[in-house]
Coordinates of C-alpha atoms and ligand atoms in Angstrom, one line a residue:
M1 CA 68.3 7.7 3.1
F2 CA 71.9 8.8 4.3
G3 CA 74.6 5.5 5.6
S4 CA 72.6 2.0 4.9
N5 CA 74.4 -1.1 6.6
F6 CA 76.8 -2.7 3.5
C7 CA 76.4 -5.9 5.2
R8 CA 76.7 -9.3 3.2
R9 CA 74.2 -12.0 2.9
V10 CA 74.1 -15.5 3.9
V11 CA 75.1 -17.9 1.5
Q12 CA 71.9 -20.3 1.3
L13 CA 71.0 -22.6 -1.2
S14 CA 67.3 -23.9 -2.0
L15 CA 65.6 -25.5 -4.7
F16 CA 63.1 -22.3 -4.0
L17 CA 65.4 -20.2 -5.2
L18 CA 65.8 -22.0 -8.3
F19 CA 62.6 -21.6 -9.6
V20 CA 61.9 -18.1 -8.3
A21 CA 65.2 -17.2 -10.0
T22 CA 63.8 -18.7 -13.1
A23 CA 60.8 -17.1 -13.0
V24 CA 62.4 -13.4 -12.0
S25 CA 65.2 -13.9 -15.5
A26 CA 62.2 -14.3 -17.9
Q27 CA 60.4 -11.1 -16.9
A28 CA 63.4 -9.3 -16.3
S29 CA 64.8 -6.6 -18.3
P30 CA 67.5 -8.0 -20.3
Q31 CA 71.5 -6.8 -18.3
T32 CA 74.2 -5.3 -20.5
A33 CA 76.4 -7.5 -20.7
A34 CA 79.8 -5.9 -21.5
P35 CA 83.0 -8.2 -20.9
A36 CA 86.2 -7.1 -20.8
T37 CA 88.5 -7.7 -23.7
A38 CA 92.1 -7.5 -22.9
Q39 CA 92.5 -4.8 -25.2
H40 CA 90.1 -2.6 -23.2
T41 CA 90.6 -4.1 -19.7
A42 CA 90.5 -0.8 -17.0
A43 CA 92.8 -0.8 -14.1
S44 CA 90.5 -2.5 -11.3
A45 CA 90.5 -5.2 -9.2
S46 CA 88.4 -8.0 -9.9
P47 CA 84.6 -7.5 -8.4
P48 CA 84.1 -9.6 -5.5
T49 CA 81.8 -12.7 -6.3
P50 CA 78.5 -11.6 -5.1
A51 CA 77.0 -13.7 -2.2
T52 CA 74.1 -16.3 -3.0
P53 CA 71.0 -14.7 -2.1
A54 CA 68.9 -15.7 1.5
R55 CA 65.8 -17.0 1.0
A56 CA 64.4 -14.4 2.5
D57 CA 65.5 -11.9 0.4
I58 CA 64.6 -13.8 -2.7
L59 CA 60.9 -13.8 -1.4
R60 CA 61.0 -10.3 -0.4
G61 CA 63.4 -8.8 -3.7
A62 CA 61.6 -11.1 -6.9
Y63 CA 58.0 -9.8 -7.9
G64 CA 57.1 -12.8 -8.5
P65 CA 54.2 -14.8 -10.4
Y66 CA 51.8 -14.2 -7.4
R67 CA 52.7 -10.7 -7.4
V68 CA 52.7 -9.7 -10.9
N69 CA 49.6 -10.9 -11.1
N70 CA 47.4 -7.5 -9.0
D71 CA 48.3 -3.9 -8.9
L72 CA 48.4 -2.3 -5.6
L73 CA 45.2 0.9 -5.1
S74 CA 45.6 1.9 -1.7
Y75 CA 46.0 1.0 1.4
H76 CA 44.2 1.9 5.2
L77 CA 47.0 1.1 7.9
D78 CA 44.7 1.0 11.1
I79 CA 47.0 0.2 14.2
R80 CA 47.5 1.2 18.0
V81 CA 50.7 1.5 19.2
D82 CA 50.9 0.9 23.3
P83 CA 54.4 1.7 24.3
E84 CA 54.5 0.3 27.6
K85 CA 54.0 -3.4 26.1
Q86 CA 55.6 -2.6 22.9
F87 CA 53.0 -4.2 21.3
I88 CA 51.6 -3.0 18.2
S89 CA 48.2 -4.4 17.2
G90 CA 45.5 -3.5 14.0
K91 CA 44.7 -4.1 10.3
N92 CA 46.5 -2.7 6.9
S93 CA 43.2 -2.7 4.3
I94 CA 44.7 -3.7 1.2
R95 CA 43.2 -2.5 -1.9
F96 CA 43.6 -3.7 -5.6
K97 CA 43.2 -4.9 -8.8
M98 CA 43.7 -8.4 -10.4
L99 CA 45.9 -7.9 -13.5
A100 CA 45.3 -12.0 -14.6
D101 CA 42.6 -14.2 -12.8
G102 CA 44.3 -16.0 -9.8
T103 CA 44.3 -17.6 -6.6
R104 CA 46.1 -16.7 -5.0
I105 CA 48.7 -13.3 -4.3
Q106 CA 52.1 -12.5 -2.4
L107 CA 52.0 -10.2 0.8
D108 CA 54.2 -9.6 3.4
L109 CA 54.7 -9.2 7.1
H110 CA 57.7 -10.0 9.7
P111 CA 57.8 -13.6 11.1
A112 CA 58.0 -11.8 14.4
L113 CA 54.8 -10.6 14.3
E114 CA 52.0 -12.9 13.9
V115 CA 48.8 -13.1 10.8
D116 CA 45.7 -12.7 13.1
K117 CA 43.2 -13.6 10.7
I118 CA 42.9 -11.9 6.6
L119 CA 39.2 -11.7 5.6
L120 CA 37.6 -11.0 2.0
G121 CA 34.2 -9.2 3.2
T122 CA 33.4 -11.1 6.3
A123 CA 35.0 -14.6 4.6
Q124 CA 38.5 -15.6 6.5
L125 CA 40.9 -16.4 3.7
K126 CA 43.4 -19.0 4.3
Y127 CA 47.6 -18.2 3.8
E128 CA 50.6 -19.7 3.6
R129 CA 53.7 -17.9 5.7
D130 CA 57.2 -18.5 3.9
S131 CA 60.1 -16.4 5.6
G132 CA 58.3 -12.7 5.2
A133 CA 56.0 -13.8 2.4
V134 CA 52.2 -14.1 3.1
F135 CA 50.7 -16.3 0.5
V136 CA 46.9 -15.3 0.8
D137 CA 44.6 -17.8 -0.5
F138 CA 41.3 -17.1 -2.1
P139 CA 38.0 -20.0 -2.7
E140 CA 37.4 -18.9 -6.1
S141 CA 39.6 -17.3 -8.2
L142 CA 39.4 -13.7 -8.4
H143 CA 39.1 -11.8 -12.0
A144 CA 41.5 -9.9 -14.0
G145 CA 40.3 -6.0 -14.1
Q146 CA 38.5 -6.3 -11.3
E147 CA 38.8 -4.7 -7.5
Y148 CA 39.6 -6.5 -4.3
T149 CA 39.7 -5.1 -0.7
I150 CA 41.4 -7.2 2.2
D151 CA 41.5 -6.7 5.3
F152 CA 44.9 -8.0 7.0
Y153 CA 44.8 -8.4 11.0
Y154 CA 48.2 -8.6 12.9
S155 CA 49.7 -8.2 16.0
G156 CA 52.9 -8.7 18.2
H157 CA 56.2 -7.2 19.0
P158 CA 58.5 -5.3 16.0
L159 CA 61.7 -6.1 15.4
Q160 CA 64.0 -2.6 16.6
T161 CA 66.8 -4.1 13.7
A162 CA 69.3 -2.3 11.2
R163 CA 71.1 0.5 12.0
F164 CA 68.0 3.0 12.0
G165 CA 65.9 0.7 13.8
G166 CA 62.9 -0.7 11.7
F167 CA 60.7 -0.6 14.9
T168 CA 62.1 1.4 17.5
F169 CA 60.3 2.0 21.1
G170 CA 62.8 4.2 22.4
K171 CA 62.9 7.6 25.1
D172 CA 63.4 10.7 24.4
P173 CA 66.3 12.2 26.5
A174 CA 63.6 13.4 29.4
G175 CA 62.9 9.9 29.5
R176 CA 58.7 10.0 27.5
P177 CA 58.5 7.4 24.4
W178 CA 59.8 8.2 21.4
I179 CA 58.8 5.6 19.0
Y180 CA 59.6 5.6 15.2
T181 CA 60.3 3.7 11.8
A182 CA 63.2 3.3 9.3
C183 CA 62.8 0.4 7.8
E184 CA 64.1 1.1 3.8
D185 CA 66.9 -1.6 4.2
I186 CA 64.6 -4.0 6.2
G187 CA 61.0 -3.9 4.3
A188 CA 58.2 -1.8 5.6
S189 CA 57.2 -5.4 6.0
V190 CA 58.9 -5.7 9.3
W191 CA 56.2 -3.7 11.2
W192 CA 53.2 -3.8 8.9
P193 CA 51.8 -6.4 6.3
N194 CA 52.3 -5.1 2.5
K195 CA 53.0 -5.9 -1.0
D196 CA 56.8 -5.3 0.1
Q197 CA 59.4 -4.3 -2.9
W198 CA 59.1 -1.1 -5.2
R199 CA 57.6 -1.6 -8.3
D200 CA 54.1 -1.6 -7.1
E201 CA 52.9 1.6 -5.2
V202 CA 49.3 2.2 -4.0
E203 CA 48.1 5.7 -5.1
N204 CA 46.9 6.7 -1.7
M205 CA 47.2 5.8 1.6
Q206 CA 45.0 6.5 4.6
I207 CA 47.5 6.2 7.8
S208 CA 45.6 5.8 11.6
V209 CA 47.7 5.5 14.2
A210 CA 46.0 4.7 17.5
I211 CA 48.7 6.0 21.0
P212 CA 48.5 6.8 24.8
N213 CA 46.6 10.6 25.3
G214 CA 49.3 13.0 25.2
L215 CA 51.6 11.9 22.7
V216 CA 51.3 13.1 18.9
D217 CA 51.6 10.8 16.4
V218 CA 53.1 12.8 13.1
S219 CA 52.5 10.6 9.5
N220 CA 52.7 10.9 6.1
G221 CA 50.5 13.1 3.9
K222 CA 47.5 15.8 5.2
F223 CA 46.8 15.5 8.9
V224 CA 43.4 15.0 8.6
G225 CA 42.2 15.0 12.7
K226 CA 42.5 13.3 15.7
T227 CA 39.9 11.3 18.1
D228 CA 39.9 10.9 21.5
L229 CA 39.5 6.7 21.8
G230 CA 37.7 7.2 25.4
D231 CA 39.8 4.8 26.5
G232 CA 43.3 6.5 27.7
Y233 CA 44.0 6.5 23.7
T234 CA 43.6 8.9 20.7
R235 CA 43.7 8.0 17.4
W236 CA 45.8 10.3 14.9
D237 CA 44.7 10.2 11.1
W238 CA 46.2 11.0 7.8
L239 CA 45.7 11.1 4.4
V240 CA 48.7 10.7 1.6
Q241 CA 46.8 11.8 -1.3
Y242 CA 50.1 10.6 -3.9
P243 CA 51.8 7.0 -5.0
I244 CA 53.6 6.3 -1.8
N245 CA 57.0 3.3 -1.4
N246 CA 56.3 1.0 1.0
Y247 CA 59.5 1.7 3.5
D248 CA 58.7 6.0 3.2
V249 CA 55.3 4.8 5.6
S250 CA 56.0 6.4 8.7
L251 CA 55.1 6.8 12.4
N252 CA 56.8 9.2 14.6
I253 CA 55.6 9.0 18.4
G254 CA 56.6 11.6 20.5
N255 CA 56.3 14.5 23.2
Y256 CA 56.3 16.7 20.1
V257 CA 55.4 20.4 20.1
H258 CA 54.5 22.0 16.1
F259 CA 55.3 25.0 14.3
S260 CA 54.3 25.6 11.1
D261 CA 55.1 28.2 8.1
Q262 CA 54.1 28.5 3.9
L263 CA 55.8 28.5 1.1
G264 CA 53.7 30.1 -1.4
N265 CA 50.8 27.9 -1.1
L266 CA 52.7 25.1 0.0
P267 CA 52.3 24.6 4.2
L268 CA 55.8 23.4 6.3
D269 CA 54.8 21.9 9.1
F270 CA 57.3 20.7 11.6
Y271 CA 57.8 18.6 14.7
V272 CA 60.2 18.5 17.3
L273 CA 60.9 18.2 21.3
P274 CA 60.1 21.0 23.1
E275 CA 63.5 21.7 24.4
D276 CA 64.7 21.9 21.2
L277 CA 62.0 24.7 19.8
D278 CA 64.5 27.5 19.4
K279 CA 67.2 25.9 17.5
A280 CA 64.7 23.7 15.5
K281 CA 63.1 27.5 14.7
K282 CA 66.0 28.8 13.0
Q283 CA 67.9 26.0 11.6
F284 CA 64.5 24.7 10.0
A285 CA 64.4 27.7 8.3
Q286 CA 67.2 26.3 5.7
A287 CA 63.8 24.0 4.4
K288 CA 62.6 27.2 2.5
G289 CA 65.7 28.1 0.7
M290 CA 66.4 23.9 -0.2
I291 CA 62.0 23.5 -1.6
E292 CA 62.8 26.9 -3.5
A293 CA 66.6 25.4 -4.9
Y294 CA 64.8 22.2 -5.9
Q295 CA 61.4 23.4 -7.6
H296 CA 64.0 26.0 -9.2
Y297 CA 65.4 23.0 -11.1
F298 CA 62.6 20.3 -11.4
G299 CA 59.3 21.9 -10.7
E300 CA 57.2 22.2 -8.3
Y301 CA 57.1 20.4 -4.9
P302 CA 55.8 17.5 -5.2
F303 CA 53.5 16.7 -2.4
Q304 CA 52.0 19.7 -2.3
K305 CA 48.5 18.4 -1.2
D306 CA 50.4 16.8 1.9
G307 CA 52.4 19.4 2.8
Y308 CA 56.1 19.3 3.9
K309 CA 57.3 18.5 7.3
L310 CA 60.4 18.0 9.2
V311 CA 60.0 15.3 12.3
E312 CA 62.7 15.4 14.7
V313 CA 64.1 11.8 15.4
P314 CA 67.0 10.4 17.3
Y315 CA 69.1 9.0 14.2
S316 CA 70.5 10.9 11.7
G317 CA 67.4 11.2 9.2
M318 CA 65.0 9.4 6.6
E319 CA 63.5 11.0 3.5
H320 CA 60.0 9.3 4.5
Q321 CA 57.6 10.8 2.0
S322 CA 56.2 14.5 2.7
A323 CA 57.3 13.9 6.6
V324 CA 61.0 13.8 6.4
T325 CA 62.8 13.1 9.7
Y326 CA 65.6 14.8 10.7
G327 CA 68.2 14.1 13.5
N328 CA 71.0 16.4 12.5
H329 CA 71.5 18.0 16.0
F330 CA 70.2 21.3 14.4
T331 CA 73.6 21.9 13.1
N332 CA 75.3 22.8 10.0
G333 CA 77.4 20.0 7.7
Y334 CA 76.6 15.9 8.7
L335 CA 76.5 15.4 12.5
G336 CA 78.5 18.1 13.1
R337 CA 80.9 17.2 10.5
D338 CA 82.6 18.6 7.3
W339 CA 80.9 16.5 5.3
T340 CA 82.6 16.5 1.7
G341 CA 85.7 17.8 4.0
V342 CA 86.2 21.1 1.7
G343 CA 84.6 23.7 3.2
V344 CA 81.0 23.9 2.0
S345 CA 79.2 21.5 3.7
P346 CA 79.4 23.4 6.7
K347 CA 77.1 26.3 5.0
F348 CA 74.1 23.8 4.8
D349 CA 72.1 21.2 7.2
F350 CA 72.9 18.0 5.4
I351 CA 70.3 16.3 6.7
I352 CA 67.6 18.8 5.5
I353 CA 69.2 19.3 2.1
H354 CA 69.8 15.2 1.3
E355 CA 66.8 13.9 2.9
S356 CA 63.8 16.5 1.4
G357 CA 65.8 16.1 -1.9
H358 CA 64.5 12.4 -2.2
E359 CA 61.1 14.1 -2.6
W360 CA 62.0 14.5 -6.2
F361 CA 64.2 11.6 -6.7
G362 CA 63.3 8.8 -4.1
N363 CA 59.9 8.9 -3.8
S364 CA 58.6 11.0 -7.0
V365 CA 60.9 9.6 -8.9
S366 CA 61.1 5.6 -7.6
A367 CA 63.2 3.0 -8.9
A368 CA 61.3 -0.3 -9.6
D369 CA 64.2 -2.5 -7.8
R370 CA 66.1 -1.9 -5.3
S371 CA 69.0 -2.8 -7.6
D372 CA 69.0 0.5 -9.0
M373 CA 68.8 3.0 -6.5
W374 CA 71.4 5.3 -7.6
I375 CA 68.0 6.7 -9.3
H376 CA 67.5 7.7 -5.4
E377 CA 70.9 8.4 -4.2
G378 CA 73.2 8.9 -7.0
W379 CA 70.6 11.9 -8.5
T380 CA 69.6 13.2 -4.5
T381 CA 73.6 13.4 -3.8
Y382 CA 73.6 15.3 -7.1
L383 CA 70.5 17.2 -6.0
E384 CA 72.8 18.5 -3.1
V385 CA 75.0 19.8 -5.6
L386 CA 73.1 21.5 -7.5
Y387 CA 71.9 23.3 -3.9
V388 CA 74.9 24.5 -3.2
E389 CA 75.4 25.8 -7.0
Y390 CA 71.9 27.5 -6.7
T391 CA 72.5 28.7 -2.9
F392 CA 75.9 29.5 -2.8
G393 CA 77.3 29.4 -6.8
H394 CA 78.7 27.2 -9.4
E395 CA 82.3 27.4 -8.2
D396 CA 81.4 26.0 -4.2
A397 CA 79.6 23.2 -6.4
I398 CA 82.0 22.8 -8.3
K399 CA 84.3 22.2 -5.0
Y400 CA 81.7 20.3 -3.3
V401 CA 80.7 17.4 -5.5
N402 CA 84.9 17.3 -5.9
G403 CA 85.0 16.8 -1.8
Y404 CA 82.8 13.2 -2.8
K405 CA 85.8 11.9 -4.4
A406 CA 87.7 10.9 -1.5
K407 CA 84.6 8.6 -0.7
V408 CA 84.1 6.9 -3.5
Q409 CA 85.7 3.0 -3.8
N410 CA 85.5 1.2 -7.0
R411 CA 84.9 -1.9 -5.5
E412 CA 81.7 -2.9 -7.5
P413 CA 79.2 -1.8 -9.9
I414 CA 76.7 0.7 -8.7
I415 CA 73.7 -1.2 -9.9
A416 CA 73.5 -4.6 -7.9
E417 CA 71.6 -7.5 -9.0
R418 CA 68.4 -7.7 -9.2
G419 CA 65.0 -9.1 -7.6
V420 CA 67.3 -10.1 -4.7
A421 CA 66.4 -7.0 -2.4
A422 CA 69.9 -6.8 -3.2
T423 CA 71.5 -3.0 -1.4
P424 CA 73.6 -1.8 -4.0
P425 CA 77.1 -0.2 -2.2
Q426 CA 77.9 3.0 -1.1
D427 CA 79.4 4.0 -4.4
M428 CA 75.6 4.6 -5.6
Y429 CA 75.8 8.3 -3.8
F430 CA 78.8 9.7 -4.8
K431 CA 79.8 8.1 -7.4
G432 CA 76.1 8.6 -8.8
A433 CA 76.8 12.2 -8.4
L434 CA 80.4 12.7 -9.6
F435 CA 78.5 10.5 -12.8
L436 CA 76.0 13.1 -13.2
N437 CA 78.3 15.6 -13.3
T438 CA 80.1 14.1 -15.8
L439 CA 76.8 14.0 -17.6
R440 CA 76.7 17.4 -17.6
S441 CA 80.0 18.3 -18.9
V442 CA 79.6 15.9 -22.0
I443 CA 76.4 18.3 -22.6
N444 CA 78.5 21.4 -22.8
D445 CA 75.7 23.4 -22.8
D446 CA 74.2 24.5 -19.2
A447 CA 70.6 25.9 -20.9
R448 CA 70.4 22.3 -22.9
W449 CA 71.1 20.5 -19.3
F450 CA 69.3 22.1 -17.1
A451 CA 66.2 21.6 -19.0
L452 CA 67.2 18.3 -20.1
I453 CA 67.4 17.3 -16.3
H454 CA 64.3 19.2 -15.3
D455 CA 62.3 17.3 -18.4
F456 CA 63.7 14.2 -17.2
Y457 CA 62.3 14.6 -13.7
Q458 CA 59.1 16.2 -15.1
H459 CA 58.2 13.4 -17.5
F460 CA 59.0 10.1 -14.5
K461 CA 57.7 11.8 -12.0
Y462 CA 55.4 9.4 -9.5
Q463 CA 56.5 6.3 -11.1
N464 CA 59.1 3.6 -10.8
I465 CA 61.8 3.8 -13.4
M466 CA 64.8 1.7 -14.1
T467 CA 68.0 2.5 -15.3
E468 CA 67.1 1.2 -19.2
D469 CA 64.4 3.8 -18.8
V470 CA 67.1 6.4 -18.0
V471 CA 69.0 5.7 -20.1
A472 CA 66.4 5.5 -22.4
Y473 CA 65.0 9.0 -22.0
F474 CA 68.6 10.4 -21.9
N475 CA 69.5 9.2 -25.6
Q476 CA 66.1 9.9 -27.0
Q477 CA 66.5 13.5 -25.7
T478 CA 70.4 14.6 -26.9
G479 CA 70.3 12.4 -30.0
M480 CA 73.6 11.0 -28.4
N481 CA 74.1 7.3 -27.9
L482 CA 75.2 7.4 -23.9
A483 CA 74.4 4.1 -23.1
P484 CA 77.9 3.2 -22.9
L485 CA 79.0 6.2 -20.2
F486 CA 76.1 4.9 -18.2
D487 CA 76.9 1.3 -18.6
Q488 CA 81.0 2.2 -17.6
Y489 CA 79.8 4.4 -14.5
L490 CA 77.0 1.7 -13.3
R491 CA 77.6 -1.2 -14.4
H492 CA 81.5 -1.4 -14.2
T493 CA 83.7 -0.8 -11.1
A494 CA 86.6 0.3 -12.6
I495 CA 86.0 4.6 -14.3
P496 CA 87.5 5.4 -17.3
T497 CA 91.2 6.5 -17.4
L498 CA 92.3 8.8 -20.2
E499 CA 95.6 7.4 -21.9
L500 CA 98.0 10.6 -23.3
K501 CA 101.8 9.5 -24.7
F502 CA 103.3 12.4 -25.3
G503 CA 106.2 13.0 -28.3
E504 CA 107.1 16.1 -26.9
A505 CA 109.8 15.9 -29.8
D506 CA 107.0 16.0 -32.8
G507 CA 104.7 18.3 -30.5
T508 CA 101.8 15.7 -30.2
V509 CA 100.0 13.1 -27.9
D510 CA 97.9 10.6 -28.3
Y511 CA 95.0 9.4 -26.2
R512 CA 92.6 6.8 -25.8
W513 CA 90.0 6.0 -23.1
Q514 CA 91.0 2.7 -21.4
A515 CA 87.4 1.6 -20.3
D516 CA 85.6 -1.8 -20.2
E517 CA 82.9 -0.5 -22.7
P518 CA 84.3 -1.6 -25.5
D519 CA 82.6 1.4 -27.4
F520 CA 83.0 3.7 -24.9
A521 CA 83.8 7.1 -26.4
M522 CA 83.3 10.3 -24.4
P523 CA 84.3 13.7 -25.1
I524 CA 86.5 15.7 -22.6
R525 CA 88.5 19.3 -22.0
V526 CA 92.2 19.0 -22.2
G527 CA 94.9 21.5 -22.7
K528 CA 95.1 24.9 -20.8
K529 CA 92.7 25.2 -18.5
T530 CA 92.4 29.0 -19.2
D531 CA 91.4 27.4 -22.6
W532 CA 90.1 23.9 -22.4
Q533 CA 90.0 22.3 -25.8
I534 CA 87.4 19.2 -26.6
I535 CA 89.0 15.8 -28.1
Q536 CA 86.5 13.2 -29.4
P537 CA 88.8 9.8 -27.4
T538 CA 87.7 6.5 -28.2
T539 CA 88.8 3.3 -27.1
Y540 CA 91.1 3.6 -29.8
W541 CA 94.2 5.7 -30.3
Q542 CA 94.1 9.0 -32.0
T543 CA 96.8 12.1 -32.6
M544 CA 96.5 15.3 -31.4
K545 CA 98.7 18.5 -32.3
T546 CA 99.9 20.3 -29.1
P547 CA 102.3 22.4 -27.8
L548 CA 102.2 21.6 -24.3
K549 CA 104.7 19.7 -22.9
K550 CA 103.6 17.1 -21.1
N551 CA 103.6 18.3 -17.4
E552 CA 101.6 21.7 -18.7
F553 CA 98.7 19.4 -20.3
D554 CA 95.9 19.5 -18.2
V555 CA 92.5 17.7 -18.2
A556 CA 89.3 19.3 -16.4
T557 CA 88.8 16.3 -14.1
D558 CA 86.6 18.4 -11.8
L559 CA 83.9 18.2 -14.5
Y560 CA 84.2 15.0 -15.9
F561 CA 85.5 12.1 -13.4
V562 CA 87.8 9.9 -14.7
N563 CA 91.1 8.8 -14.2
V564 CA 94.1 9.9 -16.1
S565 CA 96.9 8.4 -17.3
K566 CA 100.5 10.5 -18.6
Q567 CA 103.0 8.2 -20.3
Ligands
LIG1 ZN1 69.8 9.6 0.4

């Protein structure tokens, strides 16, 4: 995704919250505690007090007891969409394996939609709705290790909400129906029933969408076929052959025309409004170079059997798995702008490059909780930088990534509160990418860096992970202790400051890091731009000799995202 609503939650307290918060903290991985000491206080404003999460956010965000007791296997979402009545109806067949004996599981469906019935075989199940959650009760205990399928029937007028629409019944410029979903923020249960959380994904999914004849539905996965239902509707069937995030599941219904291409064995399919066909054929040619660049760094496109698609929509874009939606007006930059303001972004289409980068980070490697969404956005923003490096060279890449500095706010840590469906601040994008660029300089060996990030992707592809997994992997592969670096950039608001005290008379400079992490230690290039010298500052003062005067002494701030203070 690019550009979310960074709204604050309403304050709401309940006994239930205390119950869930306790249940969740028992399972959550330990947070790194790193209180700032007086000696190591970073120069940042105190972080805003987090708002108390609303009950609905806890219900959706927590991996509670009725989620943890089961493991998703597959969905078959089978719905009918009526553009005139702005009404949807149908069912999701949910196949899951019980991990513990139990009589209750938690699914989710937005309160705006009706639960029509929930069946296990032919038996109708009882359920209890609580905000967006639907607790389904079984008459007899389900058994650990056994697989079950329930059919969840629902209907109603789905909500058009949030910046990208949730579920939108729109019209194209010619007045024809244009219906689409984009629900990463509000959650997929805004339009279909599912286990609406990030940790657990189905292994595969069928999507069947019945729509009035003459319209086209583009959903995720491989197009299986369409069937005339004989009542003025045609059902479009799609098959997702890989794990998929709930919010990636999408339908895009419109008067689309289709053209296709091929990259090796990978089918490339493009769906646009007829009036945009010529522009699209030109602009979407960038897809090939993008896939080649990302394959160069990380390996094969993750959803080979499902193919790669770009689908025109009226909002800017979204990384819907294997069916990336596109609304960047068939021009380079981002919505016509030079996105990072340094002259590089006008060379490519930001939405094609960014949203498709999520196929590797976001869709293949996924975060297990929304709090750690930098794994999607920080990495994908860094993938933009790699695309620039591969396509236009290293100099442009450095220019491009440093252009992001102006967008960094340093107001809240990148990693948000866990288990409450919290949206991290937008620093997860820009500061996240600048941090990874910094890490590359810390590794200080490009061959090693590229092998490291390639292997990191390969190790975690098709998995849902947390920041702890990332840090443990990097530590293990490098033999370094990078935890204080990850923690400083991701769990604190301030970036580190390199403090320099010049003793020009003696030809010396004292140096240390000012950082929140007491053990923060990061090598950095200093001295003369043409002949950098690497020093190993910690949070304690050290002294080095230098023939350079204060105003001649440089720090490689293009390669490391740090502040420098000279005295
Ligand atoms: Zn994104």
